[in-house]
mmCIF file of C-alpha atoms and ligand atoms in Angstrom:
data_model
loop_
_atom_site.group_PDB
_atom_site.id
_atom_site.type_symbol
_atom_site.label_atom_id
_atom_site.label_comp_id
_atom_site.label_asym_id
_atom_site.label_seq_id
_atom_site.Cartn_x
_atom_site.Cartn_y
_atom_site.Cartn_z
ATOM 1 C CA UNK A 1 14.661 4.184 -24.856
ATOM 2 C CA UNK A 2 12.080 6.428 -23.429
ATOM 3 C CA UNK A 3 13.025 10.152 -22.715
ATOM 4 C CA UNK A 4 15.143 10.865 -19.484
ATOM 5 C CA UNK A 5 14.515 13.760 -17.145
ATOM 6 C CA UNK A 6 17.085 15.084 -14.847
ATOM 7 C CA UNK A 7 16.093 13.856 -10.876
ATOM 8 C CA UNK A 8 14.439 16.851 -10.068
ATOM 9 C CA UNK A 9 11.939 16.705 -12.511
ATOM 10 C CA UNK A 10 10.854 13.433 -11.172
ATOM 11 C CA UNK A 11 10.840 15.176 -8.112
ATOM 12 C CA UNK A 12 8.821 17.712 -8.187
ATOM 13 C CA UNK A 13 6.360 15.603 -10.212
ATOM 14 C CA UNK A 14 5.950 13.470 -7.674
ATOM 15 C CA UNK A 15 5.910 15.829 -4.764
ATOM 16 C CA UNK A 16 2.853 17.980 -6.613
ATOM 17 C CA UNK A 17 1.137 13.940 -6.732
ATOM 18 C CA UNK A 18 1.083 14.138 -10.497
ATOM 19 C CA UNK A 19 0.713 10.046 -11.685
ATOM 20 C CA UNK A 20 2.520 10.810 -15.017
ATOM 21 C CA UNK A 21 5.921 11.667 -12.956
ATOM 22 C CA UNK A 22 5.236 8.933 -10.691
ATOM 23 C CA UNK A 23 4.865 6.482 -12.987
ATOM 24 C CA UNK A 24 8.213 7.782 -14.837
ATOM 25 C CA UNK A 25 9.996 7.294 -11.572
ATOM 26 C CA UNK A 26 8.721 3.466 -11.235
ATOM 27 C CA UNK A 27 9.865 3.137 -14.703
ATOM 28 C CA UNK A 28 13.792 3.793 -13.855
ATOM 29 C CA UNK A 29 12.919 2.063 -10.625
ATOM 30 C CA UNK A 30 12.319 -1.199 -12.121
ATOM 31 C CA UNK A 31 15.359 -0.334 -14.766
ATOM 32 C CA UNK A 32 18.329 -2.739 -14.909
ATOM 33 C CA UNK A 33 20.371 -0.055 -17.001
ATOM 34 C CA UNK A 34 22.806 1.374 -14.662
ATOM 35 C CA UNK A 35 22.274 5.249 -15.604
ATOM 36 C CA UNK A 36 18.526 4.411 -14.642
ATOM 37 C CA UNK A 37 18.961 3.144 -11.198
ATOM 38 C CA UNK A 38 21.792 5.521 -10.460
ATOM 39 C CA UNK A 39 18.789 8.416 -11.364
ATOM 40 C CA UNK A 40 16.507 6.332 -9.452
ATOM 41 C CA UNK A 41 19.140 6.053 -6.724
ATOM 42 C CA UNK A 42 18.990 10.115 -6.430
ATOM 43 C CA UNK A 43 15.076 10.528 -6.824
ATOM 44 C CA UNK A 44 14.641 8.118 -3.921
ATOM 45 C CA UNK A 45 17.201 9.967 -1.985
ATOM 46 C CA UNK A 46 15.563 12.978 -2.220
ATOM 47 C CA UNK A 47 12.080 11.761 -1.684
ATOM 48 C CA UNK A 48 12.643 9.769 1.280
ATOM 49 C CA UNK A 49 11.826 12.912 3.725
ATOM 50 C CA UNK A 50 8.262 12.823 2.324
ATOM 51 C CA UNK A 51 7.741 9.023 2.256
ATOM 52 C CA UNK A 52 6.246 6.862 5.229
ATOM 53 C CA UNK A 53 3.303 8.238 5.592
ATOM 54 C CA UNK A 54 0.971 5.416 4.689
ATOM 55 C CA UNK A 55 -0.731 2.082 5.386
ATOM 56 C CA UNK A 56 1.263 -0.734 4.053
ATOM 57 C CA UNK A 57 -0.868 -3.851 3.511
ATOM 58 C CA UNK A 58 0.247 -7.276 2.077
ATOM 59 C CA UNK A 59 -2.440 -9.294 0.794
ATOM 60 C CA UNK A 60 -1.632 -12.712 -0.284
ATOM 61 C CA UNK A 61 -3.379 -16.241 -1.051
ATOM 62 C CA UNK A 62 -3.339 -19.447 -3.522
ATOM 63 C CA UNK A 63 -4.277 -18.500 -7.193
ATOM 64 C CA UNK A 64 -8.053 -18.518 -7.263
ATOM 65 C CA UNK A 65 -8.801 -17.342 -3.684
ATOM 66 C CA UNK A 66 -10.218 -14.350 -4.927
ATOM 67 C CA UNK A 67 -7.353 -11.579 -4.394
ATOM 68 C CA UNK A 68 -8.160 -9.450 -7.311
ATOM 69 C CA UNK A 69 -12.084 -8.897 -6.938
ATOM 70 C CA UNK A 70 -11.305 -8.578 -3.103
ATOM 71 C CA UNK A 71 -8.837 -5.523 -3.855
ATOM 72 C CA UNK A 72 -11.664 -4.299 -6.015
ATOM 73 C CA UNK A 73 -13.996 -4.267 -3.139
ATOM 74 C CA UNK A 74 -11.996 -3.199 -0.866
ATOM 75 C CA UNK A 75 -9.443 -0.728 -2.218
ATOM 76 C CA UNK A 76 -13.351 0.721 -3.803
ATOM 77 C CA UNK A 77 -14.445 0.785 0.259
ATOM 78 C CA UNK A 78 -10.943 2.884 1.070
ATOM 79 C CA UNK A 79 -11.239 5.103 -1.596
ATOM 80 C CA UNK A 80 -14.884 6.126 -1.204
ATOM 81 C CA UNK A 81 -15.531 5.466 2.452
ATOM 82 C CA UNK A 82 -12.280 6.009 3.784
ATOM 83 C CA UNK A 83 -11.271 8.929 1.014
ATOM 84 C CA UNK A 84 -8.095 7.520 1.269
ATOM 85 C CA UNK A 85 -5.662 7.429 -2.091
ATOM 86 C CA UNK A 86 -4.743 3.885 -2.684
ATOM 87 C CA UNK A 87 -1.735 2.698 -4.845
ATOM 88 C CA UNK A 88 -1.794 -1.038 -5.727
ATOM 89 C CA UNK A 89 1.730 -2.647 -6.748
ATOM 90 C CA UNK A 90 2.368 -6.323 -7.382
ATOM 91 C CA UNK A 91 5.176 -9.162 -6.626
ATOM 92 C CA UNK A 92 4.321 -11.062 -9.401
ATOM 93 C CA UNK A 93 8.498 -12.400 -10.239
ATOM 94 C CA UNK A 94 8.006 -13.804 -13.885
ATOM 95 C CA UNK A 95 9.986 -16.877 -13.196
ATOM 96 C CA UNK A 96 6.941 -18.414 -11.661
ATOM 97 C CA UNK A 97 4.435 -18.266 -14.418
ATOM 98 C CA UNK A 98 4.731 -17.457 -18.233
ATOM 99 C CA UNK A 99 3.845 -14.751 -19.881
ATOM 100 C CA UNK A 100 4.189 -11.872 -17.369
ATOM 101 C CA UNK A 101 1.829 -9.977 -15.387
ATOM 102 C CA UNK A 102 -1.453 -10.948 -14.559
ATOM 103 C CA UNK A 103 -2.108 -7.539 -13.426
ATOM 104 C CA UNK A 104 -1.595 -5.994 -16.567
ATOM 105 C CA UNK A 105 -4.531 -8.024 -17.971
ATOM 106 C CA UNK A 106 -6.973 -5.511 -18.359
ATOM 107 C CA UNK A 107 -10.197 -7.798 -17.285
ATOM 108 C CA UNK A 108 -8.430 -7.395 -13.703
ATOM 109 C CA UNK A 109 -9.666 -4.729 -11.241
ATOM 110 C CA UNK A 110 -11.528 -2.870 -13.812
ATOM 111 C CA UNK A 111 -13.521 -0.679 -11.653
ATOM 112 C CA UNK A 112 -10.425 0.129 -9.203
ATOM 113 C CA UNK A 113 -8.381 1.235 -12.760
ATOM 114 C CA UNK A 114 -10.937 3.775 -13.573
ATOM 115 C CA UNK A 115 -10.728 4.773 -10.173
ATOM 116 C CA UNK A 116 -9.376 8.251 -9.742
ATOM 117 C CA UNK A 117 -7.964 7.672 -6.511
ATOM 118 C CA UNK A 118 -6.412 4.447 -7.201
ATOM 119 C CA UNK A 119 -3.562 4.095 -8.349
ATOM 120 C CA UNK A 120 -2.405 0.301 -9.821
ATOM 121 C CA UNK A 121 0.815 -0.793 -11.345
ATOM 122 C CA UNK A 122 1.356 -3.629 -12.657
ATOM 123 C CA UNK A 123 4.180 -5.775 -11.415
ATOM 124 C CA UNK A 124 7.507 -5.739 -13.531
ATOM 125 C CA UNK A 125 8.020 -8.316 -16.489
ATOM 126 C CA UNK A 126 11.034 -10.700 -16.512
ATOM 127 C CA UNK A 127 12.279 -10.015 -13.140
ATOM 128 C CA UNK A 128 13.340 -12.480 -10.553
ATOM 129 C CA UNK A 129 11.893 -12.467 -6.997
ATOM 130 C CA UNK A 130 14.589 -10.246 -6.081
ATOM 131 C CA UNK A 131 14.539 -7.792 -8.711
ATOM 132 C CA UNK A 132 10.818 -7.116 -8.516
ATOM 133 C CA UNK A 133 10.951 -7.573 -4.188
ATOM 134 C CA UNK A 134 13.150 -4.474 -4.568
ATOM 135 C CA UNK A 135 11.503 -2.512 -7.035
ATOM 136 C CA UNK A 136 8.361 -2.792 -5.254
ATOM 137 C CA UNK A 137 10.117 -1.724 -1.963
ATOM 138 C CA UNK A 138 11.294 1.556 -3.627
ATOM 139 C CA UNK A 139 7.659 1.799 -5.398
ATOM 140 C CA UNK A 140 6.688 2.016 -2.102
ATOM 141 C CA UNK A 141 8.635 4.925 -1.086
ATOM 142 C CA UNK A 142 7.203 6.536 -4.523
ATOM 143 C CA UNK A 143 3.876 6.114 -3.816
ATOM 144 C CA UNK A 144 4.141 7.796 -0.445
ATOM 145 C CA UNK A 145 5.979 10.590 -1.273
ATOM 146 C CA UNK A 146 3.532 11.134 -4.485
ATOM 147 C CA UNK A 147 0.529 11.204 -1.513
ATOM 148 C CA UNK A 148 -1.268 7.996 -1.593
ATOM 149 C CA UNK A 149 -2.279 7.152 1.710
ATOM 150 C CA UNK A 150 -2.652 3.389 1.793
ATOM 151 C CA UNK A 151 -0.735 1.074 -0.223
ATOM 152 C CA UNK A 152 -1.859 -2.877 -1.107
ATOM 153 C CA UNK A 153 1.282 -5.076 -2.136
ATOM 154 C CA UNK A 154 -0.300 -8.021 -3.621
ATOM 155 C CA UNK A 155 1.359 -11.207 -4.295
ATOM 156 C CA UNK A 156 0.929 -13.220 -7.476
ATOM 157 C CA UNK A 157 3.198 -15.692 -7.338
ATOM 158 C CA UNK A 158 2.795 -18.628 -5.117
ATOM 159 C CA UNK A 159 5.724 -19.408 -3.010
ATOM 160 C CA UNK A 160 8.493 -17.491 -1.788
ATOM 161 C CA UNK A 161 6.876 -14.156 -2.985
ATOM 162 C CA UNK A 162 4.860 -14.402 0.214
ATOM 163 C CA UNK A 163 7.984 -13.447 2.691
ATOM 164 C CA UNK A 164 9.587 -10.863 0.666
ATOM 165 C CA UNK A 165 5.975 -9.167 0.941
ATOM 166 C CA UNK A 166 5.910 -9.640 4.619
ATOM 167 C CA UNK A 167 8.849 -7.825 4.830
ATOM 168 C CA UNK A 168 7.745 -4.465 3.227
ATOM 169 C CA UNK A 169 4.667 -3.847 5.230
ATOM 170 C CA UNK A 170 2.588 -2.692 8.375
ATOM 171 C CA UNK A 171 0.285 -5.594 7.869
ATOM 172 C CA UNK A 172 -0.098 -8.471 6.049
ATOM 173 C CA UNK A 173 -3.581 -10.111 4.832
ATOM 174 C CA UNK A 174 -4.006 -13.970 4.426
ATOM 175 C CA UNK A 175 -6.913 -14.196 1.723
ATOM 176 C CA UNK A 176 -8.394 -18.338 2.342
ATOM 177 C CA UNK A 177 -11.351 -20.243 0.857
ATOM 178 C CA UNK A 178 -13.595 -22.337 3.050
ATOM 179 C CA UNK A 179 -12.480 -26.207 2.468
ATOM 180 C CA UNK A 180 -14.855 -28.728 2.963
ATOM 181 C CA UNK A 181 -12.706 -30.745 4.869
ATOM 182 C CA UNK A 182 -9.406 -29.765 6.704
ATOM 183 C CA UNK A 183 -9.575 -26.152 6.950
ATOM 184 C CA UNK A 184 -5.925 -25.926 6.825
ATOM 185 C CA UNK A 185 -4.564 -27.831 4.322
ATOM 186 C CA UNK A 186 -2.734 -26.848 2.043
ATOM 187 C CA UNK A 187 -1.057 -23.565 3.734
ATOM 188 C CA UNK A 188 1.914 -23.320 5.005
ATOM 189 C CA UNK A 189 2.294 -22.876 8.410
ATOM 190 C CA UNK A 190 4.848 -20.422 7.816
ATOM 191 C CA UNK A 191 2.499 -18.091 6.107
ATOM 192 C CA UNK A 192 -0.322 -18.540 8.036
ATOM 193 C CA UNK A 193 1.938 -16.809 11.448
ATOM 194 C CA UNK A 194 2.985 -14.291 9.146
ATOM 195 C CA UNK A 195 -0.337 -13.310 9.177
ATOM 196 C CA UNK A 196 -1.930 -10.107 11.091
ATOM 197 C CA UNK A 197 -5.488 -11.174 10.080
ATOM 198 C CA UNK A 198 -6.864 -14.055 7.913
ATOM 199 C CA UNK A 199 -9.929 -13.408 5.733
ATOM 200 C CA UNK A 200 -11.953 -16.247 4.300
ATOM 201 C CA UNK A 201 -13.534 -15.232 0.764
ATOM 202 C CA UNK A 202 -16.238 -16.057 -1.283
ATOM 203 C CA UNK A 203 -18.719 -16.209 2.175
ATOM 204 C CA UNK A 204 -21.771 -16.314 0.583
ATOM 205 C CA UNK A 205 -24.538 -18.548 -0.716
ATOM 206 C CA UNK A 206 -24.050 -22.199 -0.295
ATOM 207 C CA UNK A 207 -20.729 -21.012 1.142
ATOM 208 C CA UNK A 208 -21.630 -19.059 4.166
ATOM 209 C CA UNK A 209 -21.962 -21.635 6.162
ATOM 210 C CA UNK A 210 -18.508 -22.666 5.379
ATOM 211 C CA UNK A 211 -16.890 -20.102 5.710
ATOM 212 C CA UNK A 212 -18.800 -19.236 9.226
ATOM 213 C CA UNK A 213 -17.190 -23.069 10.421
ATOM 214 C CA UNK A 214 -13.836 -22.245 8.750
ATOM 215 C CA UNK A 215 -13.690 -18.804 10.887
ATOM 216 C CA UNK A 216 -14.063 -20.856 13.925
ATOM 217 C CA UNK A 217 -11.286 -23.171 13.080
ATOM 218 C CA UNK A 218 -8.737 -20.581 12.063
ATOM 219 C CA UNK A 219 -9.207 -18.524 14.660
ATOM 220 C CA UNK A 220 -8.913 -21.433 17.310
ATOM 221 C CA UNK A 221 -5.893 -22.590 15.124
ATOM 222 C CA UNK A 222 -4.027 -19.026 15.469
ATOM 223 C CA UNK A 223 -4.405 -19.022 19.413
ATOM 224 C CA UNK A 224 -2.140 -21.929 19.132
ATOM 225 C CA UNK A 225 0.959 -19.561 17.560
ATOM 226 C CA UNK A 226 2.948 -17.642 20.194
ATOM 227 C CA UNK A 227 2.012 -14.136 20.687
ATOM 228 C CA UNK A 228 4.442 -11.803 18.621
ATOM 229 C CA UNK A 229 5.938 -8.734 20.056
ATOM 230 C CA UNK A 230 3.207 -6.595 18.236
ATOM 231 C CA UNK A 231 0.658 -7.791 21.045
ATOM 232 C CA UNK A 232 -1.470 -7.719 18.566
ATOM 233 C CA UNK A 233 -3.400 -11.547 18.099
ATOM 234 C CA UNK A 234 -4.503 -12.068 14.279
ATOM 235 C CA UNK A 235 -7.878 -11.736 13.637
ATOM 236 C CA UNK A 236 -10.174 -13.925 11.528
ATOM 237 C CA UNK A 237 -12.885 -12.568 9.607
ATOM 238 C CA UNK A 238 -14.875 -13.927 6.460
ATOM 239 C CA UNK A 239 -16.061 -11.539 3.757
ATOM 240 C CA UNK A 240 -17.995 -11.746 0.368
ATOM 241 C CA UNK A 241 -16.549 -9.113 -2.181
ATOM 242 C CA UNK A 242 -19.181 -10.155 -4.934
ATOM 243 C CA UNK A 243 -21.686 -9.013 -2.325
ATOM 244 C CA UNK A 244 -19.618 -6.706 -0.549
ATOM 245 C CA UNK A 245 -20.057 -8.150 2.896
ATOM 246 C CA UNK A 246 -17.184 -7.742 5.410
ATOM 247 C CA UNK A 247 -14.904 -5.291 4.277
ATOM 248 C CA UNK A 248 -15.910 -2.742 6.808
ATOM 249 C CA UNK A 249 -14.555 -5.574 9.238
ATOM 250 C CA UNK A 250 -11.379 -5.973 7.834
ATOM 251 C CA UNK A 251 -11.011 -2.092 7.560
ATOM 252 C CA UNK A 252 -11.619 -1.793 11.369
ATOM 253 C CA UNK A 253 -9.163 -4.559 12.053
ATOM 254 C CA UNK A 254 -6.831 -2.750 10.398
ATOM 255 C CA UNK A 255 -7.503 0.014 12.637
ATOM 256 C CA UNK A 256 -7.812 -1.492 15.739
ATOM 257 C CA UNK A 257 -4.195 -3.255 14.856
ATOM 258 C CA UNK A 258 -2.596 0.154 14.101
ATOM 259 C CA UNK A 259 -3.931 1.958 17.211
ATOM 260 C CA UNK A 260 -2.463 -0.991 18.815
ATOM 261 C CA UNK A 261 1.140 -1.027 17.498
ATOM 262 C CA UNK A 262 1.168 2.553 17.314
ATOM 263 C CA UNK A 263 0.454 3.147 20.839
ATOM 264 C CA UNK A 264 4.254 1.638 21.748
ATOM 265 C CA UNK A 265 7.402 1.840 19.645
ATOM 266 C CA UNK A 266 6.481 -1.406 17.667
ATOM 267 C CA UNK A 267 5.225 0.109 14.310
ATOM 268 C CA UNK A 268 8.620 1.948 13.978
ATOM 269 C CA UNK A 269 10.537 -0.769 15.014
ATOM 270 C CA UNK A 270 9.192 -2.850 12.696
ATOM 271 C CA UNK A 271 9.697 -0.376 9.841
ATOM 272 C CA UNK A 272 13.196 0.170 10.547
ATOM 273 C CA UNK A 273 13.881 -3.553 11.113
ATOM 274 C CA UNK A 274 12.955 -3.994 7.554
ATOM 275 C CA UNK A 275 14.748 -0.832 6.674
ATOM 276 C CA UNK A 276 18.061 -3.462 7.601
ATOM 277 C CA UNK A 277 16.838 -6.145 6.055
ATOM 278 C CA UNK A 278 16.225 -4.448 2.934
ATOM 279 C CA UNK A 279 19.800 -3.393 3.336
ATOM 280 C CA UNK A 280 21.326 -6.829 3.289
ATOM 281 C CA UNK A 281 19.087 -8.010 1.006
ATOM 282 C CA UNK A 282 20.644 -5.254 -1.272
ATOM 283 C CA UNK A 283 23.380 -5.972 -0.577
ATOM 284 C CA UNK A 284 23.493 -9.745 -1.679
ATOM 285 C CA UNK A 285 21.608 -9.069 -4.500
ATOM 286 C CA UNK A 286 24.167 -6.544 -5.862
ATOM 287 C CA UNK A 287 26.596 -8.702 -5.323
ATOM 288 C CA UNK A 288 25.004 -11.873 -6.855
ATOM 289 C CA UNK A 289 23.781 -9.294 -10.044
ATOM 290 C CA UNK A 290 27.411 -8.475 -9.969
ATOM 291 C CA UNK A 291 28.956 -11.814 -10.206
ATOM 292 C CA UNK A 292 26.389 -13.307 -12.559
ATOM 293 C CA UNK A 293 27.270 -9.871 -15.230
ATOM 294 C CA UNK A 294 31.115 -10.966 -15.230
ATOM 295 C CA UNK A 295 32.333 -12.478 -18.555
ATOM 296 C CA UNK A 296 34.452 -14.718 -17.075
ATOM 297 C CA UNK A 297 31.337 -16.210 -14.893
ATOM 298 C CA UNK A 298 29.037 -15.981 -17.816
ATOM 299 C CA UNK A 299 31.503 -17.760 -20.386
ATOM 300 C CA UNK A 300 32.341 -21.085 -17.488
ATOM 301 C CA UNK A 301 29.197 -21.357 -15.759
ATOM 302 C CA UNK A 302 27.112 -23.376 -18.810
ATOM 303 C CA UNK A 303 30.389 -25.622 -18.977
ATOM 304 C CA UNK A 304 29.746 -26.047 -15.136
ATOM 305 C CA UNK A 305 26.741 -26.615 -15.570
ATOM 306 C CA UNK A 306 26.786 -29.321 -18.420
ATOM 307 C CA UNK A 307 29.431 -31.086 -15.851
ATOM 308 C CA UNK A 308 27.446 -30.574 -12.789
ATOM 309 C CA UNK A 309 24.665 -32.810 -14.561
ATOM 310 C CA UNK A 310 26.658 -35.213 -15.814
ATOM 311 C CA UNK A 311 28.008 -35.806 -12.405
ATOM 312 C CA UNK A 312 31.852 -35.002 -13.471
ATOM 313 C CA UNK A 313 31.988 -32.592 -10.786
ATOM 314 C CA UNK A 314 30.606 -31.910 -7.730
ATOM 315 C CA UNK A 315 27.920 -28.915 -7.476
ATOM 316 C CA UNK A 316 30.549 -27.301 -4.525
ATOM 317 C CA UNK A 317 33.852 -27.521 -6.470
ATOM 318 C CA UNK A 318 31.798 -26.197 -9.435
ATOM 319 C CA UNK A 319 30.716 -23.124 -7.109
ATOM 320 C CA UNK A 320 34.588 -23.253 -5.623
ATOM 321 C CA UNK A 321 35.529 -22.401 -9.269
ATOM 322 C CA UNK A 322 33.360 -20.023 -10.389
ATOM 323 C CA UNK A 323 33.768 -18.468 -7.358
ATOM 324 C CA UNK A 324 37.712 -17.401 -8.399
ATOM 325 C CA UNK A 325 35.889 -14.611 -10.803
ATOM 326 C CA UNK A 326 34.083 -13.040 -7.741
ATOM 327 C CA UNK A 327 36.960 -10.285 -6.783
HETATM 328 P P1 LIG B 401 -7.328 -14.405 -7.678
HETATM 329 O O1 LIG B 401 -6.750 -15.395 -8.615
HETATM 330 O O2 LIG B 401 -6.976 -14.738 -6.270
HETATM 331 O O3 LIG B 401 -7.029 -12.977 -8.036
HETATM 332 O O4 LIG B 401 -8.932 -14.592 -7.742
HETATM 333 P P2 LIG B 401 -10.067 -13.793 -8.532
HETATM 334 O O5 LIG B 401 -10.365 -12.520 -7.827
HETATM 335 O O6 LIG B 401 -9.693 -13.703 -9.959
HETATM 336 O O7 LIG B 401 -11.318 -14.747 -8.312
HETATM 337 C C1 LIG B 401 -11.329 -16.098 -8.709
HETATM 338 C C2 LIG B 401 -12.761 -16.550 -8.947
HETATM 339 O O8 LIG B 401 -13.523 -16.478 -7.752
HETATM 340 C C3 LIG B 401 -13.502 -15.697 -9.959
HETATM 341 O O9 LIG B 401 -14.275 -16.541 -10.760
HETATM 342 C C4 LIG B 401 -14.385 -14.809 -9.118
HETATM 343 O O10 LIG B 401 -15.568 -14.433 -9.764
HETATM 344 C C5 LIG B 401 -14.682 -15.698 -7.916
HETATM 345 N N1 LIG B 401 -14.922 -14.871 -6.724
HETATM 346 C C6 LIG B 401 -14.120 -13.889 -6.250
HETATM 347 N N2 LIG B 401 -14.651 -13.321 -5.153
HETATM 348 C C7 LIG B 401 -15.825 -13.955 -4.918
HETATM 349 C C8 LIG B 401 -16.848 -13.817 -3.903
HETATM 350 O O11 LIG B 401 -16.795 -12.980 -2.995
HETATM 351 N N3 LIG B 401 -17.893 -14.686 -3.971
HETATM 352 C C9 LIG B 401 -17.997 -15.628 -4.945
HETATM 353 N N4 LIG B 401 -19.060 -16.429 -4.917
HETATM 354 N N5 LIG B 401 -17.069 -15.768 -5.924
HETATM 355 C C10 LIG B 401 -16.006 -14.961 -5.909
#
């Protein structure tokens, strides 16, 4: 095990915006030993005065869309136009692909890495949703506190990933391709009202045209969602990051969205709303951790299991059981 520090080291690493103490702290952050999160536990306490003080975007889309060489563009356009320090953390929970993070592949945002005020870290290996969802969270709170101004959470994994995301920022970024037929299959409804502005990638060449058309139907599509309490209506813009075309749009939208929730009590609201959710969500995941770490549990549940599939018992008298070990 790597060398610990006491919790004011970490600290005061963090609070002079030194990377080499921040990325110690994400290190007991994303931890499952229990002397690591209960240090993490007391860093984050203390650093919570200094956090919140930054952008929190979500970008998200289907494998392929073009997330990564969009960050690159973009989190290069907030960095050197906007001067703003950018940290870049992933969802990426491993039980949705192999192999671990995609992020950590170094062919990914190459120019952003030897960026000196970006900041990227890779996503966690061989954590669940919930694991990573909540390491992320606290990330977060790292990042801030350590200075960086705007912060991209970018989801890997296809799926659920997508909500837990939506649930840790200011405002969340649907990345789309321009189809050649219906423009909105294959995206879930779901996602696309979770969505504070939709961007349609790869607009260029051949596929400008496309993605002019799919702008138009997008944007009529979200007038057809009810407005949210933001007042904010989702934007639609289309952008080419190999030829860097449109990011200066979906900067201002940003903007334009903040000056709009920030004018009223919504962008605090909406931080400390997911200040409770994160709560329960804690909450059940500590207990569920719990549960799953008792030897009792761990020793009957395969049996269960086995029985379960083999139709002996029922899935809910199986749970009934197990559930005895929970006090
Ligand atoms: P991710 O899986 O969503 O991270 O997507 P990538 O960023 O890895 O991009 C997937 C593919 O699309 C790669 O082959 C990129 O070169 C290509 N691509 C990404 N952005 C653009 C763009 O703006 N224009 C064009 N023509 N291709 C792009």
């Amino acid at each position: 095990m790597a060398k610990r520090f006491p919790a004011a080291y970490y600290v005061e690493r963090i609070l002079a915006h030194d990377r080499l103490g921040l990325s110690r702290a994400i290190t007991l952050v994303e931890s499952t030993l229990p002397s690591d999160q209960e240090l993490a536990r007391e860093i984050i306490q203390q650093l919570l005065p200094f956090s919140g003080n930054s952008v929190r975007i979500g970008i998200t889309g289907v494998p392929g869309v073009g997330k990564s060489t969009f960050i690159e563009a973009f989190g290069t356009f907030v960095t050197r136009e906007q001067q703003k320090k950018l940290a870049v953390l992933a969802i990426d929970p491993t039980s949705q692909r192999t192999g671990g993070s995609i992020l950590g592949d170094k062919t990914r945002m190459e120019t952003l890495a030897g960026n000196k005020q970006a900041y990227i870290r890779p996503s966690p290996a061989g954590k669940s949703l919930g694991g990573v969802a909540r390491s992320t969270r606290e990330s977060i709170i790292l990042c801030e506190a350590a200075g960086f101004e705007v912060i991209f959470v970018e989801t890997v994994g296809v799926g659920q990933s997508e909500t837990a995301v939506h649930e840790m920022v200011d405002f969340f970024l649907l990345l789309m391709l321009a189809g050649a037929g219906d423009e909105l299959q294959g995206i879930k409804k779901g996602i696309m009202e979770m969505a504070d502005a939709v961007v349609i990638t790869k607009a260029d060449g051949q596929n400008l045209q496309k993605a002019r058309a799919a702008r138009a139907e997008y944007q009529s599509a979200l007038h057809l969602f009810p407005r949210t309490a933001s007042g904010w209506s989702p934007k639609v813009a289309i952008s080419s990051a190999l030829e860097n075309t449109g990011i200066t749009e979906v900067w201002q939208t940003i903007e334009a969205y903040l000056e709009t929730v920030q004018n009223g009590s919504y962008f605090e609201q909406k931080r400390q709303h997911q200040n409770l959710h994160w709560l329960h969500e804690s909450i059940r995941q500590t207990l569920l951790d719990r549960f799953f770490a008792k030897p009792e549990v761990k020793e009957t549940l395969p049996e269960l299991e086995k029985k379960v599939l083999q139709g002996e018992v029922s899935a809910f008298a199986a749970a009934e059981e197990l559930l005895k070990f929970s006090n």
